[in-house]
Coordinates of C-alpha atoms and ligand atoms in Angstrom, one line a residue:
M1 CA 0.0 0.0 0.0
K2 CA 1.2 3.5 -0.7
L3 CA 0.5 5.9 2.2
L4 CA 0.7 9.6 2.9
V5 CA 1.2 10.0 6.6
C6 CA 0.7 13.6 7.8
G7 CA 2.4 14.4 11.1
G8 CA 4.5 11.3 10.6
A9 CA 7.6 12.9 12.1
G10 CA 6.0 13.2 15.6
F11 CA 5.7 10.6 18.4
I12 CA 2.8 8.3 17.3
G13 CA 3.2 9.1 13.6
S14 CA 6.8 8.0 13.5
N15 CA 6.0 4.8 15.4
F16 CA 3.1 4.1 12.9
V17 CA 5.4 4.7 9.9
R18 CA 8.0 2.4 11.3
Q19 CA 5.4 -0.3 11.8
R20 CA 3.9 0.1 8.3
V21 CA 7.3 0.0 6.6
R22 CA 8.7 -2.9 8.6
E23 CA 5.7 -5.1 9.2
H24 CA 3.5 -4.4 6.2
G25 CA 6.0 -3.4 3.5
D26 CA 4.2 -0.1 2.8
D27 CA 5.6 2.7 0.7
V28 CA 5.3 5.8 2.9
I29 CA 5.6 9.6 2.3
V30 CA 5.5 11.7 5.4
L31 CA 4.2 15.3 5.2
D32 CA 5.1 17.2 8.4
K33 CA 5.6 20.8 9.3
L34 CA 8.4 19.9 11.8
T35 CA 7.1 22.0 14.6
Y36 CA 9.0 21.7 17.9
A37 CA 7.5 18.2 18.4
G38 CA 8.2 16.9 14.9
R39 CA 11.7 15.8 14.3
R40 CA 13.7 14.3 11.4
E41 CA 15.5 12.2 14.0
N42 CA 12.3 10.3 14.6
L43 CA 12.5 8.8 11.1
Q44 CA 16.3 8.5 10.7
D45 CA 16.4 4.7 10.7
L46 CA 13.9 4.7 7.8
E47 CA 15.9 6.0 4.9
Q48 CA 13.3 4.8 2.4
V49 CA 10.7 7.2 3.7
E50 CA 10.4 10.5 1.8
L51 CA 9.8 13.5 4.1
V52 CA 7.9 16.6 2.7
V53 CA 8.3 19.5 5.0
A54 CA 5.0 21.4 4.9
G55 CA 1.9 22.1 6.9
I56 CA -1.4 20.3 6.2
E57 CA -2.9 23.7 5.7
D58 CA -0.7 24.1 2.5
A59 CA -3.1 22.9 -0.2
D60 CA -0.5 22.7 -3.0
A61 CA 2.0 20.7 -0.9
V62 CA -0.8 18.3 0.3
R63 CA -2.0 17.8 -3.3
G64 CA 1.5 17.1 -4.5
A65 CA 2.3 14.7 -1.7
A66 CA -1.0 12.8 -2.1
E67 CA -0.4 12.1 -5.8
G68 CA -0.4 8.4 -6.4
V69 CA -1.1 7.3 -2.9
D70 CA -3.9 4.8 -1.8
A71 CA -4.7 6.4 1.5
V72 CA -4.0 9.4 3.8
V73 CA -3.5 8.9 7.6
N74 CA -3.5 12.1 9.5
F75 CA -1.6 12.5 12.8
A76 CA -0.7 16.2 12.2
A77 CA -1.7 18.2 15.3
E78 CA -0.7 20.5 18.1
T79 CA -0.9 18.1 21.0
H80 CA 0.1 19.7 24.3
V81 CA -2.9 20.7 26.4
D82 CA -0.8 23.2 28.4
R83 CA 0.3 24.9 25.2
S84 CA -3.3 25.1 24.0
I85 CA -4.3 27.0 27.1
A86 CA -1.4 29.5 26.7
E87 CA -1.5 29.9 22.9
P88 CA -4.6 28.4 21.2
D89 CA -4.0 29.9 17.7
A90 CA -1.9 27.1 16.2
F91 CA -4.5 24.6 17.5
V92 CA -7.3 26.3 15.6
Q93 CA -5.2 26.7 12.4
T94 CA -3.9 23.1 12.3
H95 CA -7.0 21.2 13.5
A96 CA -9.7 23.3 11.8
V97 CA -8.1 24.7 8.6
G98 CA -5.5 21.9 8.2
T99 CA -8.1 19.1 8.5
W100 CA -10.3 20.9 6.0
V101 CA -7.5 21.3 3.5
L102 CA -6.7 17.5 3.8
L103 CA -10.3 16.6 3.4
E104 CA -10.6 18.6 0.2
A105 CA -7.5 16.9 -1.2
V106 CA -8.8 13.4 -0.4
R107 CA -12.2 14.2 -1.7
E108 CA -10.7 15.5 -5.0
A109 CA -8.5 12.4 -5.4
G110 CA -11.1 9.9 -4.0
L111 CA -8.7 8.6 -1.4
R112 CA -9.4 6.7 1.8
Y113 CA -8.7 8.8 4.9
V114 CA -7.9 7.9 8.5
H115 CA -8.2 10.7 11.0
V116 CA -6.3 10.3 14.3
S117 CA -8.2 11.7 17.2
T118 CA -8.3 11.5 21.0
D119 CA -10.4 10.4 23.9
E120 CA -10.2 13.9 25.2
V121 CA -13.0 15.0 22.8
Y122 CA -15.5 13.2 25.2
G123 CA -14.3 15.2 28.2
S124 CA -14.0 13.6 31.7
I125 CA -16.0 10.6 33.0
E126 CA -16.2 9.6 36.7
E127 CA -17.4 6.0 36.2
G128 CA -17.7 3.7 33.3
S129 CA -16.2 4.3 29.9
F130 CA -17.0 6.3 26.8
T131 CA -18.4 4.6 23.7
E132 CA -18.3 6.1 20.2
S133 CA -21.8 7.4 20.7
S134 CA -21.0 9.3 23.9
P135 CA -21.5 13.1 23.5
L136 CA -18.5 15.3 22.7
E137 CA -17.8 17.5 25.7
P138 CA -14.3 18.8 25.2
S139 CA -12.8 21.0 27.9
S140 CA -9.6 22.5 26.6
P141 CA -8.8 24.4 23.4
Y142 CA -6.8 21.3 22.4
S143 CA -9.7 18.9 22.8
A144 CA -12.3 21.4 21.5
T145 CA -10.4 21.9 18.2
K146 CA -9.8 18.1 17.9
A147 CA -13.6 17.6 18.4
G148 CA -14.3 20.2 15.7
A149 CA -12.0 18.4 13.3
D150 CA -13.7 15.1 14.0
L151 CA -17.1 16.7 13.2
L152 CA -15.7 18.1 9.9
V153 CA -14.4 14.7 9.0
S154 CA -17.8 13.1 9.6
S155 CA -19.5 15.8 7.6
Y156 CA -17.3 14.9 4.5
F157 CA -18.5 11.3 4.8
H158 CA -22.2 12.3 5.0
T159 CA -22.0 15.1 2.5
Y160 CA -19.5 13.9 -0.1
G161 CA -19.2 10.2 0.6
T162 CA -15.6 10.6 1.5
E163 CA -14.2 7.2 2.7
A164 CA -13.2 8.6 6.1
V165 CA -12.6 6.7 9.4
I166 CA -11.9 8.3 12.8
C167 CA -9.7 6.7 15.4
R168 CA -9.9 8.0 19.0
G169 CA -6.9 6.9 21.1
S170 CA -6.4 7.0 24.8
N171 CA -3.2 8.3 26.4
N172 CA -0.1 7.0 24.5
Y173 CA 3.3 6.4 25.9
G174 CA 6.5 4.8 24.5
P175 CA 9.6 5.6 22.5
Y176 CA 10.0 9.0 20.7
Q177 CA 7.6 11.0 22.9
Y178 CA 8.5 14.6 23.3
P179 CA 9.5 15.1 27.0
E180 CA 6.9 17.7 27.8
K181 CA 4.3 14.9 28.2
L182 CA 3.9 13.2 31.6
I183 CA 5.8 9.9 31.2
P184 CA 8.9 11.0 29.3
L185 CA 9.0 14.2 31.5
M186 CA 9.0 12.1 34.7
I187 CA 11.5 9.6 33.3
L188 CA 14.1 12.2 32.3
N189 CA 13.6 14.3 35.4
A190 CA 13.9 11.2 37.6
L191 CA 17.1 10.1 35.8
H192 CA 18.6 13.6 36.3
G193 CA 17.6 14.0 40.0
D194 CA 15.3 16.9 39.1
H195 CA 12.0 17.6 40.8
L196 CA 8.9 15.7 39.6
P197 CA 6.1 18.2 39.1
V198 CA 2.7 16.6 39.8
Y199 CA -0.5 18.6 39.0
G200 CA -3.0 19.1 41.9
D201 CA -3.4 15.9 43.9
G202 CA -2.1 13.7 41.1
M203 CA -5.3 11.6 41.1
Q204 CA -6.2 12.3 37.4
V205 CA -6.8 8.8 35.9
R206 CA -5.7 8.0 32.4
N207 CA -6.3 4.9 30.2
W208 CA -2.7 4.1 29.0
I209 CA -1.9 2.6 25.7
Y210 CA 1.5 1.6 24.4
V211 CA 2.2 3.5 21.2
E212 CA 2.8 0.4 19.1
D213 CA -0.6 -0.9 20.1
F214 CA -2.3 2.4 19.1
A215 CA -0.3 2.3 15.8
A216 CA -1.6 -1.2 15.1
G217 CA -5.1 -0.1 16.0
I218 CA -4.9 2.7 13.5
G219 CA -3.5 0.4 10.9
H220 CA -6.3 -2.0 11.6
T221 CA -9.0 0.6 10.9
L222 CA -7.1 1.7 7.8
T223 CA -7.7 -1.7 6.3
H224 CA -10.8 -3.0 8.1
G225 CA -12.7 0.2 9.3
V226 CA -16.1 1.0 7.9
P227 CA -16.2 4.4 6.2
G228 CA -18.1 7.0 8.3
E229 CA -17.4 5.1 11.5
V230 CA -15.6 6.2 14.7
Y231 CA -13.4 3.7 16.5
N232 CA -12.2 4.1 20.1
V233 CA -8.8 2.6 20.6
G234 CA -8.0 2.5 24.3
G235 CA -5.3 0.8 26.3
P236 CA -5.8 -2.2 28.6
D237 CA -5.0 -0.4 31.9
E238 CA -6.0 2.7 33.8
C239 CA -3.7 4.4 36.3
P240 CA -3.7 7.7 38.2
N241 CA -0.8 10.1 37.4
L242 CA 0.7 9.9 40.9
E243 CA 0.9 6.1 40.6
V244 CA 2.6 6.5 37.2
V245 CA 5.2 8.8 38.8
R246 CA 5.8 6.4 41.7
R247 CA 6.3 3.5 39.2
I248 CA 8.8 5.6 37.3
I249 CA 10.6 6.4 40.5
E250 CA 10.9 2.7 41.1
L251 CA 12.1 1.9 37.6
T252 CA 14.7 4.7 37.5
G253 CA 16.0 4.5 41.0
G254 CA 14.7 8.0 41.7
D255 CA 13.4 9.1 45.1
E256 CA 9.9 10.0 46.4
S257 CA 11.3 13.3 47.8
Q258 CA 11.7 14.4 44.1
I259 CA 7.8 14.7 43.9
E260 CA 6.6 18.3 44.0
Y261 CA 2.9 19.1 43.9
V262 CA 2.2 22.1 41.7
T263 CA -0.9 24.2 40.9
D264 CA -3.3 22.1 38.9
R265 CA -3.9 22.7 35.1
P266 CA -7.0 24.9 34.7
G267 CA -10.0 22.7 33.7
H268 CA -8.0 19.5 34.2
D269 CA -10.1 16.5 33.3
R270 CA -10.3 14.0 36.1
R271 CA -10.6 10.7 34.3
Y272 CA -10.5 9.4 30.8
S273 CA -11.7 5.9 29.9
L274 CA -12.6 4.4 26.6
S275 CA -14.6 1.3 25.7
S276 CA -12.9 -0.2 22.6
D277 CA -15.3 -3.0 22.0
K278 CA -16.1 -1.8 18.5
V279 CA -12.5 -2.0 17.2
R280 CA -11.9 -5.2 19.1
A281 CA -14.8 -6.7 17.2
L282 CA -12.8 -5.8 14.0
G283 CA -10.0 -8.0 15.3
W284 CA -7.6 -5.6 17.1
Q285 CA -6.6 -5.9 20.7
P286 CA -3.8 -4.3 22.7
Q287 CA -0.8 -6.5 23.4
V288 CA 1.2 -4.6 26.0
R289 CA 0.1 -4.2 29.6
F290 CA 1.0 -1.0 31.3
A291 CA 3.7 -2.5 33.6
E292 CA 5.6 -4.0 30.7
G293 CA 5.2 -1.0 28.4
L294 CA 6.4 1.4 31.1
E295 CA 9.5 -0.7 31.7
R296 CA 10.2 -0.8 27.9
T297 CA 9.8 2.9 27.8
V298 CA 12.1 3.7 30.6
D299 CA 14.7 1.4 29.0
W300 CA 14.4 3.2 25.7
Y301 CA 15.0 6.6 27.3
R302 CA 17.9 5.3 29.2
E303 CA 19.5 3.9 26.0
N304 CA 18.7 6.8 23.7
T305 CA 20.4 9.8 25.3
A306 CA 21.4 11.0 21.8
W307 CA 17.7 11.4 21.0
W308 CA 16.7 13.5 24.0
E309 CA 19.9 15.4 24.9
P310 CA 19.4 18.0 22.2
I311 CA 15.8 18.5 23.2
R312 CA 16.6 18.9 26.9
S313 CA 19.4 21.4 26.3
G314 CA 17.4 23.4 23.6
D315 CA 14.2 25.4 23.5
Y316 CA 12.4 22.8 25.7
R317 CA 14.6 23.9 28.7
E318 CA 13.4 27.4 28.3
Y319 CA 9.7 26.3 27.9
Y320 CA 10.0 24.1 31.0
E321 CA 11.6 26.8 33.1
R322 CA 8.9 29.3 32.1
H323 CA 6.1 26.8 32.7
Y324 CA 7.2 25.3 36.0
G325 CA 9.3 28.1 37.3
R326 CA 12.0 25.6 38.1
S327 CA 15.3 24.9 36.2
L328 CA 16.4 21.5 34.9
G329 CA 19.6 19.8 36.0
Ligands
LIG1 N1 -0.1 11.5 22.5 C1 -1.2 11.0 22.9 O1 -1.4 10.5 24.0 C2 -2.4 10.9 22.0 C3 -3.5 10.2 22.3 C4 -4.6 10.1 21.5 C5 -4.6 10.8 20.2 N2 -3.5 11.5 19.9 C6 -3.5 12.2 18.6 O2 -2.4 11.5 17.8 C7 -1.9 12.5 16.9 C8 -0.4 12.5 17.1 O3 0.0 12.8 18.4 P1 1.5 12.8 18.9 O4 1.4 12.5 20.4 O5 2.3 11.9 18.1 O6 1.9 14.3 18.8 P2 3.3 15.0 18.4 O7 3.1 16.4 18.9 O8 4.4 14.2 18.9 O9 3.3 15.0 16.8 C9 2.5 15.8 16.0 C10 3.2 16.0 14.7 O10 2.4 16.8 13.9 C11 3.2 17.7 13.2 N3 2.4 18.9 12.9 C12 1.9 19.8 13.8 N4 1.2 20.8 13.1 C13 1.3 20.4 11.8 C14 0.8 21.0 10.6 N5 0.0 22.1 10.6 N6 1.1 20.4 9.4 C15 1.8 19.3 9.4 N7 2.4 18.7 10.5 C16 2.1 19.3 11.6 C17 4.4 18.0 14.2 O11 5.5 18.5 13.5 C18 4.6 16.6 14.7 O12 5.5 15.9 14.0 C19 -2.5 13.8 17.2 O13 -3.6 14.0 16.3 C20 -3.1 13.6 18.6 O14 -4.2 14.4 18.8 C21 -2.4 11.6 20.7

């Protein structure tokens, strides 16, 4: 299969591309704007993959890159909730305008389209799990613009018959994740003896999915998903953030005294939980339990210092110090 993968130089996108090339023999073109979270280094072991550096909102670049492909998979997004609270503009531009430009290109060329979305579009749930028919109640500019993009994708199926599928993932973790996100942040800070900033009481519960499982779920809906349908792709385990931090301390040899409780994120969702029965009925299921995936992830960050050192000593350091008011060691 020949694929155009938008946002394929980011965390999940690059894991997806690696899996498609190695396990499925696909021919892949990546279109990525290379924002702070998108990096050539994420694809450096995949020389056969062509990288087009452009935004999904650039209609000419998208049309050119989509020529001759069988399908488009879209990961391109601004993905950090904290940044969406501080500076929502790029979120609106990429999720609303960018998704619209992509949809126009796939409509014109009659391509299959998989749109990667998030459990955050449903908002927070105290008990039970969200299904695909749960109402959308996003609470941050990140999740609201992602929900808007999902609705636009559905409208292209209903209005133009575009062969579009939406995949809503739960919280991912694994190799190549930018260290502003909870798990890599805590791993690297723990390894450096830095403080471990925990929002509020740390009891926000997330439904963790190992990135290769999510990538496989997206691949599964690419080939087996029914056009016009939404598929939740959730992980096998739930865990509160504080417990995640404690497990990381154990795995890295850090110390509980590194934990520092900081002011909670405004509008912080308390719990996310997805029911993935629909995608499981298509034949997908997660393979990696949280304990095993976390151990693998810690090992990857320990072994790949050359990947994260330039990030930790670059702009990220400045962002971190501004956001948490603390410096990194
Ligand atoms: N990380 C998670 O836990 C998670 C969970 C569920 C869903 N998702 C979704 O998965 C997708 C990928 O997330 P991620 O965690 O890999 O994020 P990421 O921030 O690591 O990667 C996003 C990629 O998109 C690129 N990008 C940003 N704006 C672009 C634009 N306008 N045009 C082209 N490329 C652009 C970036 O350069 C980067 O390579 C997103 O759509 C996100 O909403 C993420």
